[in-house]
Amino acid sequence: MNSMHDIWGQRFFHYVNELQKYMRYVFTGHLAIVFMFAIGAGGYAYSEWLKEVPVSFPSALIVSFIIALILMKSAPTTLLKPADIVYFLPLEHQLPGYMKRSLSWSTFSQLPLPLIAVVVSLPLLKATEVGTGIDYILAVLLIIALKGLFVGTEYNVRIANNEFVWPDRMIRFVLAFLAIYFGLTWSPIAFIAGILVAILYTKWWEKQAVQKPFPYEQFIELEQNRMMRFYRFANYFTEVPHLVGSVSKRNWLKFAMKSATFERRDVQAYLVGRTFIRTDDTFWLWLRLTVLSALGAFLIPIPIVSFIFVGALAFATAVQLILALEGGVEFTMDQLFPEEEERSQSKAVRALVRKLIMLQAILLLLAALPLYGLSLIPVLIAVVAVIIGEATIRLTKEQEVEI
């Protein structure tokens, strides 16, 4: 191809197909049921809380903070590949046109989240008598304008001075926060002033970026990391061959790891425990599901809905951890000289998952106490998590691993 326009079109078509291929496994009927209960229960609890929220509640401060936080991170989606370092050189004069389409798509794809945050926050702002209908419309227009400007700013900052990315994000966070907050509480002039300042700030970084060569390696690495995050998410629902795992030492969890000894006892428990703690995918999977369960126990005021929500996530926690910890094809030295009591990795995995479900249940009990108080409901929430988790552990078949 001799046109950057055609290259972008082909890559964007392939990118959309890649998303569709995996998202059909993500948004299944089971997840739709979980979302239905979560959104329904959350919406009901939110509407009931709005009936009692005092007018003095700092809604403008909280809403401005959340939306500014969402707007702050505006990394561009470039769809660049490692080979582009060489093959894009003859077409480098067309690179600005390619990047213009890239930044337009980045802005469009990142807009839904802040706009959803605005829609959710409108009832709260009305209940606390903050702003008017015109202010809300101007706030939406401000968010759309800031997102477009912030995407361009982060793109230019990464070219001009990559080490300044996070300071730049903090500057943009403060700018967005002040514009939204003062626009809602003081005068719509703040919205216009915020856009003008953002335009000047973006133009300044554009001038800085013109003087620098395009950093292919940096944007290629950024794109690879972005796609890898998507593949890790999709891997929770289906097998992703593109996925490359990552590990972290996590010294702060050293107390939870068994110490290595020269005696051949609990070899699999030792290996499985360290694998869980140091493998990013499994560790963050358990942590995310536990946080979601705790939020449900903390926010859902209807006990039966809370039981269903917590039970569904306990099932997801148990089955996904078992599949992740048993599904590895890595060769380990203990397989050379297995002993009867050490050979079953499955037993060690299930023992670890059982402990993690118990820890999750304890956290759910503590999370439910502020909502339900010292009653039977928090205990039942924890018991539901333990029962569903234990049933899942017992019913999940062992995976056969060929050595």
Short mmCIF file of C-alpha atoms in Angstrom, two decimals:
data_model
loop_
_atom_site.label_atom_id
_atom_site.label_comp_id
_atom_site.label_asym_id
_atom_site.label_seq_id
_atom_site.Cartn_x
_atom_site.Cartn_y
_atom_site.Cartn_z
CA MET A 1 0.00 0.00 0.00
CA ASN A 2 1.19 3.48 -0.83
CA SER A 3 -1.39 5.44 1.16
CA MET A 4 -1.62 5.95 4.91
CA HIS A 5 -5.37 6.43 4.41
CA ASP A 6 -5.70 2.86 3.09
CA ILE A 7 -3.43 1.48 5.83
CA TRP A 8 -5.55 3.05 8.56
CA GLY A 9 -8.76 1.75 6.98
CA GLN A 10 -7.41 -1.79 6.74
CA ARG A 11 -6.06 -1.78 10.27
CA PHE A 12 -9.20 -0.29 11.72
CA PHE A 13 -11.30 -2.97 9.97
CA HIS A 14 -9.02 -5.69 11.39
CA TYR A 15 -9.11 -4.06 14.85
CA VAL A 16 -12.92 -3.95 14.92
CA ASN A 17 -13.12 -7.59 13.82
CA GLU A 18 -10.67 -8.55 16.56
CA LEU A 19 -12.82 -6.81 19.17
CA GLN A 20 -15.99 -8.44 17.89
CA LYS A 21 -14.39 -11.88 17.83
CA TYR A 22 -13.70 -11.82 21.55
CA MET A 23 -16.52 -9.59 22.80
CA ARG A 24 -19.13 -12.14 21.68
CA TYR A 25 -17.69 -14.47 24.30
CA VAL A 26 -17.68 -11.73 26.93
CA PHE A 27 -21.24 -10.42 26.61
CA THR A 28 -23.10 -13.68 27.03
CA GLY A 29 -26.43 -14.38 28.70
CA HIS A 30 -24.78 -15.10 32.06
CA LEU A 31 -23.03 -11.75 32.16
CA ALA A 32 -26.21 -10.01 31.02
CA ILE A 33 -28.03 -11.48 34.03
CA VAL A 34 -25.32 -10.26 36.38
CA PHE A 35 -25.41 -6.79 34.80
CA MET A 36 -29.20 -6.74 35.00
CA PHE A 37 -29.19 -7.46 38.72
CA ALA A 38 -26.27 -5.12 39.39
CA ILE A 39 -27.72 -2.19 37.43
CA GLY A 40 -31.23 -2.77 38.74
CA ALA A 41 -30.15 -3.03 42.36
CA GLY A 42 -27.71 -0.15 42.03
CA GLY A 43 -30.31 2.05 40.36
CA TYR A 44 -32.89 1.26 43.01
CA ALA A 45 -30.45 1.98 45.85
CA TYR A 46 -29.35 5.19 44.11
CA SER A 47 -32.93 6.43 43.64
CA GLU A 48 -33.83 5.67 47.25
CA TRP A 49 -30.72 7.47 48.47
CA LEU A 50 -31.55 10.53 46.35
CA LYS A 51 -34.84 10.88 48.23
CA GLU A 52 -32.91 11.43 51.45
CA VAL A 53 -29.77 13.23 50.25
CA PRO A 54 -29.46 16.69 51.89
CA VAL A 55 -29.19 19.81 49.76
CA SER A 56 -25.86 20.58 51.43
CA PHE A 57 -24.30 17.37 50.04
CA PRO A 58 -21.12 18.31 48.04
CA SER A 59 -22.43 16.81 44.80
CA ALA A 60 -20.69 19.33 42.51
CA LEU A 61 -17.33 18.60 44.14
CA ILE A 62 -17.73 14.82 43.81
CA VAL A 63 -19.13 14.88 40.27
CA SER A 64 -16.40 17.26 39.08
CA PHE A 65 -13.72 15.09 40.65
CA ILE A 66 -15.01 11.85 39.07
CA ILE A 67 -15.50 13.31 35.58
CA ALA A 68 -12.13 15.06 35.65
CA LEU A 69 -10.51 11.79 36.70
CA ILE A 70 -12.12 10.02 33.73
CA LEU A 71 -11.07 12.76 31.31
CA MET A 72 -7.52 12.85 32.63
CA LYS A 73 -6.26 9.67 30.95
CA SER A 74 -6.54 10.20 27.20
CA ALA A 75 -3.97 7.89 25.64
CA PRO A 76 -4.26 7.76 21.81
CA THR A 77 -5.14 4.56 19.95
CA THR A 78 -2.68 4.42 17.05
CA LEU A 79 -2.94 0.77 15.84
CA LEU A 80 0.80 0.85 15.13
CA LYS A 81 2.78 -2.39 14.74
CA PRO A 82 6.49 -3.17 15.35
CA ALA A 83 7.24 -3.39 11.61
CA ASP A 84 6.06 0.19 11.12
CA ILE A 85 9.43 1.45 12.38
CA VAL A 86 10.83 0.39 8.99
CA TYR A 87 7.89 0.26 6.59
CA PHE A 88 6.40 3.64 7.52
CA LEU A 89 9.60 5.55 6.76
CA PRO A 90 8.90 6.05 3.01
CA LEU A 91 5.37 7.25 3.90
CA GLU A 92 6.33 9.40 6.86
CA HIS A 93 5.15 12.57 5.12
CA GLN A 94 1.63 11.08 5.28
CA LEU A 95 1.90 10.25 8.98
CA PRO A 96 0.02 13.39 10.18
CA GLY A 97 -3.05 12.28 8.19
CA TYR A 98 -2.84 8.79 9.71
CA MET A 99 -2.53 10.22 13.22
CA LYS A 100 -5.40 12.64 12.64
CA ARG A 101 -7.71 9.69 12.02
CA SER A 102 -6.17 7.92 14.99
CA LEU A 103 -6.87 10.83 17.34
CA SER A 104 -10.44 11.17 16.01
CA TRP A 105 -11.13 7.51 16.77
CA SER A 106 -9.46 7.81 20.18
CA THR A 107 -11.72 10.73 21.09
CA PHE A 108 -14.86 8.98 19.85
CA SER A 109 -14.08 5.69 21.63
CA GLN A 110 -13.27 7.37 24.95
CA LEU A 111 -16.34 9.64 25.09
CA PRO A 112 -18.99 7.13 26.28
CA LEU A 113 -17.53 6.71 29.79
CA PRO A 114 -17.51 10.43 30.81
CA LEU A 115 -20.92 10.94 29.17
CA ILE A 116 -22.36 8.00 31.14
CA ALA A 117 -20.90 9.56 34.29
CA VAL A 118 -22.71 12.82 33.45
CA VAL A 119 -26.04 11.03 32.88
CA VAL A 120 -25.71 9.16 36.19
CA SER A 121 -24.77 12.33 38.07
CA LEU A 122 -27.62 14.51 36.74
CA PRO A 123 -30.25 13.23 39.24
CA LEU A 124 -27.82 13.91 42.09
CA LEU A 125 -27.13 17.44 40.87
CA LYS A 126 -30.85 18.12 40.55
CA ALA A 127 -31.57 16.69 44.00
CA THR A 128 -28.97 18.97 45.55
CA GLU A 129 -30.09 21.98 43.47
CA VAL A 130 -26.77 22.41 41.64
CA GLY A 131 -26.87 23.98 38.19
CA THR A 132 -29.67 24.35 35.66
CA GLY A 133 -30.64 22.66 32.41
CA ILE A 134 -28.46 25.06 30.41
CA ASP A 135 -25.53 24.37 32.73
CA TYR A 136 -25.90 20.63 32.16
CA ILE A 137 -25.93 21.05 28.38
CA LEU A 138 -22.86 23.27 28.55
CA ALA A 139 -21.14 20.75 30.82
CA VAL A 140 -21.73 18.00 28.25
CA LEU A 141 -20.33 20.20 25.47
CA LEU A 142 -17.34 21.04 27.68
CA ILE A 143 -16.65 17.35 28.29
CA ILE A 144 -16.78 16.55 24.57
CA ALA A 145 -14.44 19.46 23.76
CA LEU A 146 -12.01 18.64 26.60
CA LYS A 147 -11.82 14.97 25.62
CA GLY A 148 -10.84 15.90 22.05
CA LEU A 149 -8.28 18.44 23.24
CA PHE A 150 -6.87 16.14 25.94
CA VAL A 151 -6.33 13.28 23.48
CA GLY A 152 -4.36 15.63 21.23
CA THR A 153 -2.44 17.01 24.19
CA GLU A 154 -1.36 13.60 25.48
CA TYR A 155 -0.33 12.60 21.96
CA ASN A 156 1.90 15.67 21.63
CA VAL A 157 3.29 15.33 25.16
CA ARG A 158 4.38 11.76 24.39
CA ILE A 159 6.26 13.06 21.35
CA ALA A 160 7.80 16.13 22.98
CA ASN A 161 8.62 14.78 26.46
CA ASN A 162 7.50 11.28 27.39
CA GLU A 163 8.63 11.71 31.00
CA PHE A 164 6.07 14.49 31.46
CA VAL A 165 3.02 12.30 30.74
CA TRP A 166 1.79 11.98 34.34
CA PRO A 167 2.50 15.61 35.33
CA ASP A 168 0.59 16.59 32.19
CA ARG A 169 -2.32 14.38 33.23
CA MET A 170 -2.42 16.03 36.64
CA ILE A 171 -2.47 19.49 35.02
CA ARG A 172 -5.35 18.45 32.78
CA PHE A 173 -7.15 16.89 35.75
CA VAL A 174 -6.98 20.18 37.68
CA LEU A 175 -8.10 22.13 34.60
CA ALA A 176 -11.11 19.87 33.97
CA PHE A 177 -12.04 19.80 37.66
CA LEU A 178 -11.98 23.59 38.03
CA ALA A 179 -13.89 24.18 34.77
CA ILE A 180 -16.68 21.72 35.64
CA TYR A 181 -16.91 22.71 39.31
CA PHE A 182 -17.02 26.47 38.82
CA GLY A 183 -19.24 26.07 35.77
CA LEU A 184 -21.83 24.23 37.85
CA THR A 185 -21.58 26.30 41.04
CA TRP A 186 -20.62 29.77 39.84
CA SER A 187 -21.14 30.75 36.19
CA PRO A 188 -21.23 29.15 32.70
CA ILE A 189 -18.34 31.45 31.86
CA ALA A 190 -16.09 28.89 33.58
CA PHE A 191 -16.98 26.34 30.88
CA ILE A 192 -15.85 28.71 28.13
CA ALA A 193 -12.74 29.70 30.07
CA GLY A 194 -11.86 26.03 30.56
CA ILE A 195 -12.09 25.33 26.84
CA LEU A 196 -9.96 28.38 25.98
CA VAL A 197 -7.24 27.40 28.47
CA ALA A 198 -7.29 23.80 27.18
CA ILE A 199 -6.90 25.06 23.58
CA LEU A 200 -3.93 27.23 24.51
CA TYR A 201 -2.35 24.39 26.48
CA THR A 202 -2.81 21.99 23.54
CA LYS A 203 -1.37 24.46 21.04
CA TRP A 204 1.72 24.97 23.20
CA TRP A 205 2.42 21.22 23.24
CA GLU A 206 1.81 21.04 19.48
CA LYS A 207 4.63 23.53 18.95
CA GLN A 208 6.89 21.51 21.23
CA ALA A 209 6.09 18.26 19.40
CA VAL A 210 6.85 19.68 15.93
CA GLN A 211 10.51 20.00 16.91
CA LYS A 212 10.85 16.30 17.82
CA PRO A 213 11.06 13.13 15.67
CA PHE A 214 8.14 10.73 15.90
CA PRO A 215 8.88 8.12 18.63
CA TYR A 216 7.72 4.91 16.94
CA GLU A 217 8.95 2.62 19.71
CA GLN A 218 7.00 4.47 22.38
CA PHE A 219 3.66 4.45 20.54
CA ILE A 220 4.11 0.83 19.44
CA GLU A 221 4.72 -0.21 23.05
CA LEU A 222 1.70 1.83 24.16
CA GLU A 223 -0.48 0.10 21.55
CA GLN A 224 0.80 -3.36 22.47
CA ASN A 225 0.12 -2.76 26.16
CA ARG A 226 -3.38 -1.51 25.36
CA MET A 227 -4.24 -4.60 23.32
CA MET A 228 -2.69 -6.85 25.94
CA ARG A 229 -5.03 -5.38 28.56
CA PHE A 230 -7.97 -6.20 26.30
CA TYR A 231 -6.71 -9.75 25.73
CA ARG A 232 -6.31 -10.27 29.48
CA PHE A 233 -9.88 -9.13 30.00
CA ALA A 234 -11.18 -11.39 27.20
CA ASN A 235 -9.13 -14.29 28.58
CA TYR A 236 -11.42 -14.36 31.63
CA PHE A 237 -14.18 -15.60 29.29
CA THR A 238 -12.39 -17.54 26.55
CA GLU A 239 -8.90 -18.71 25.61
CA VAL A 240 -6.85 -15.99 23.93
CA PRO A 241 -3.78 -17.23 22.03
CA HIS A 242 -2.32 -13.69 21.78
CA LEU A 243 -2.09 -13.37 25.56
CA VAL A 244 1.36 -13.00 27.08
CA GLY A 245 1.33 -13.31 30.86
CA SER A 246 3.22 -11.03 33.22
CA VAL A 247 4.49 -11.54 36.75
CA SER A 248 5.28 -9.27 39.68
CA LYS A 249 7.33 -10.05 42.76
CA ARG A 250 4.94 -8.45 45.30
CA ASN A 251 7.23 -8.36 48.30
CA TRP A 252 4.42 -6.83 50.34
CA LEU A 253 2.64 -10.23 50.20
CA LYS A 254 5.71 -12.16 51.26
CA PHE A 255 4.06 -13.07 54.56
CA ALA A 256 1.40 -15.04 52.61
CA MET A 257 3.95 -17.17 50.76
CA LYS A 258 5.31 -20.38 52.18
CA SER A 259 9.04 -20.41 52.74
CA ALA A 260 11.10 -22.75 50.58
CA THR A 261 12.59 -25.75 52.37
CA PHE A 262 14.84 -28.67 51.42
CA GLU A 263 12.18 -31.18 52.47
CA ARG A 264 9.83 -32.53 49.81
CA ARG A 265 6.57 -31.65 51.51
CA ASP A 266 3.72 -29.52 50.15
CA VAL A 267 5.58 -28.93 46.89
CA GLN A 268 2.42 -28.26 44.88
CA ALA A 269 0.94 -26.02 47.59
CA TYR A 270 4.17 -24.01 47.57
CA LEU A 271 4.23 -23.67 43.77
CA VAL A 272 0.53 -22.94 43.36
CA GLY A 273 0.54 -20.33 46.13
CA ARG A 274 3.45 -18.45 44.64
CA THR A 275 1.98 -18.77 41.15
CA PHE A 276 -1.26 -17.14 42.31
CA ILE A 277 0.40 -14.28 44.16
CA ARG A 278 3.01 -13.45 41.52
CA THR A 279 0.95 -13.96 38.35
CA ASP A 280 -0.76 -10.68 37.53
CA ASP A 281 -3.73 -12.23 35.73
CA THR A 282 -4.85 -14.53 38.55
CA PHE A 283 -4.07 -12.17 41.40
CA TRP A 284 -5.88 -9.16 39.93
CA LEU A 285 -8.73 -11.40 38.81
CA TRP A 286 -9.41 -12.46 42.39
CA LEU A 287 -8.95 -8.94 43.70
CA ARG A 288 -11.34 -7.40 41.13
CA LEU A 289 -14.07 -9.95 41.73
CA THR A 290 -13.68 -9.59 45.49
CA VAL A 291 -13.94 -5.79 45.30
CA LEU A 292 -17.05 -6.06 43.09
CA SER A 293 -18.63 -8.52 45.53
CA ALA A 294 -17.81 -6.25 48.47
CA LEU A 295 -19.31 -3.25 46.69
CA GLY A 296 -22.47 -5.25 46.04
CA ALA A 297 -22.70 -6.30 49.69
CA PHE A 298 -22.08 -2.70 50.74
CA LEU A 299 -24.51 -0.99 48.33
CA ILE A 300 -27.37 -3.43 47.55
CA PRO A 301 -30.13 -2.92 50.17
CA ILE A 302 -32.28 -5.90 49.06
CA PRO A 303 -30.98 -9.11 50.72
CA ILE A 304 -32.18 -11.56 48.04
CA VAL A 305 -30.58 -9.49 45.28
CA SER A 306 -27.39 -9.26 47.32
CA PHE A 307 -27.38 -13.06 47.75
CA ILE A 308 -27.75 -13.61 43.99
CA PHE A 309 -25.10 -11.02 43.12
CA VAL A 310 -22.57 -12.32 45.65
CA GLY A 311 -23.28 -15.95 44.69
CA ALA A 312 -22.74 -15.23 40.99
CA LEU A 313 -19.39 -13.58 41.66
CA ALA A 314 -18.34 -16.36 44.06
CA PHE A 315 -19.04 -18.86 41.27
CA ALA A 316 -17.06 -16.74 38.80
CA THR A 317 -14.18 -16.41 41.26
CA ALA A 318 -13.92 -20.13 41.94
CA VAL A 319 -14.28 -21.41 38.39
CA GLN A 320 -11.98 -18.84 36.79
CA LEU A 321 -9.24 -19.30 39.39
CA ILE A 322 -9.37 -23.08 38.99
CA LEU A 323 -9.22 -22.84 35.21
CA ALA A 324 -6.40 -20.29 35.34
CA LEU A 325 -4.24 -22.14 37.87
CA GLU A 326 -4.76 -25.60 36.36
CA GLY A 327 -4.64 -24.51 32.75
CA GLY A 328 -0.95 -23.68 32.53
CA VAL A 329 1.24 -25.74 30.20
CA GLU A 330 4.50 -24.67 31.80
CA PHE A 331 6.98 -27.38 32.69
CA THR A 332 8.07 -27.42 36.34
CA MET A 333 10.98 -29.39 37.79
CA ASP A 334 8.78 -31.25 40.27
CA GLN A 335 7.28 -33.16 37.33
CA LEU A 336 10.58 -35.03 36.85
CA PHE A 337 10.35 -36.90 40.16
CA PRO A 338 6.70 -36.79 41.23
CA GLU A 339 5.56 -38.40 44.44
CA GLU A 340 2.08 -39.74 44.93
CA GLU A 341 1.00 -37.08 47.41
CA GLU A 342 2.65 -34.30 45.42
CA ARG A 343 1.51 -35.29 41.95
CA SER A 344 -1.98 -33.84 42.12
CA GLN A 345 -1.71 -30.19 41.28
CA SER A 346 -5.49 -30.13 41.25
CA LYS A 347 -5.70 -30.78 45.00
CA ALA A 348 -3.34 -27.91 45.73
CA VAL A 349 -5.27 -25.58 43.41
CA ARG A 350 -8.59 -26.43 45.01
CA ALA A 351 -7.18 -26.03 48.50
CA LEU A 352 -5.87 -22.57 47.61
CA VAL A 353 -9.14 -21.53 45.91
CA ARG A 354 -11.05 -22.71 48.98
CA LYS A 355 -8.92 -20.44 51.18
CA LEU A 356 -9.41 -17.51 48.81
CA ILE A 357 -13.19 -18.01 48.83
CA MET A 358 -13.13 -18.03 52.64
CA LEU A 359 -11.11 -14.81 52.68
CA GLN A 360 -13.55 -13.30 50.17
CA ALA A 361 -16.47 -14.32 52.41
CA ILE A 362 -14.90 -12.63 55.44
CA LEU A 363 -14.43 -9.42 53.46
CA LEU A 364 -18.05 -9.60 52.29
CA LEU A 365 -19.19 -9.97 55.89
CA LEU A 366 -17.27 -6.85 56.87
CA ALA A 367 -18.52 -4.93 53.81
CA ALA A 368 -22.18 -5.76 54.55
CA LEU A 369 -22.04 -4.66 58.20
CA PRO A 370 -22.40 -0.88 57.56
CA LEU A 371 -25.57 -1.47 55.49
CA TYR A 372 -27.29 -4.20 57.50
CA GLY A 373 -25.72 -3.71 60.92
CA LEU A 374 -25.22 -6.51 63.43
CA SER A 375 -27.81 -8.85 61.99
CA LEU A 376 -28.10 -12.21 60.30
CA ILE A 377 -27.97 -10.78 56.76
CA PRO A 378 -24.17 -10.15 56.60
CA VAL A 379 -23.55 -13.66 57.90
CA LEU A 380 -25.88 -15.13 55.28
CA ILE A 381 -24.11 -13.15 52.54
CA ALA A 382 -20.80 -14.67 53.59
CA VAL A 383 -22.36 -18.15 53.87
CA VAL A 384 -23.83 -17.88 50.36
CA ALA A 385 -20.38 -17.03 48.98
CA VAL A 386 -18.81 -20.00 50.79
CA ILE A 387 -21.52 -22.47 49.71
CA ILE A 388 -21.49 -21.41 46.05
CA GLY A 389 -17.69 -21.35 46.00
CA GLU A 390 -17.42 -24.80 47.59
CA ALA A 391 -20.02 -26.26 45.22
CA THR A 392 -18.14 -24.81 42.26
CA ILE A 393 -14.85 -26.25 43.51
CA ARG A 394 -16.38 -29.73 43.91
CA LEU A 395 -18.21 -29.71 40.57
CA THR A 396 -15.42 -28.28 38.41
CA LYS A 397 -13.70 -31.13 36.60
CA GLU A 398 -9.96 -31.56 36.79
CA GLN A 399 -8.09 -30.60 33.65
CA GLU A 400 -5.79 -33.17 32.14
CA VAL A 401 -2.30 -31.80 31.59
CA GLU A 402 0.01 -33.62 29.19
CA ILE A 403 3.66 -33.62 30.08
#
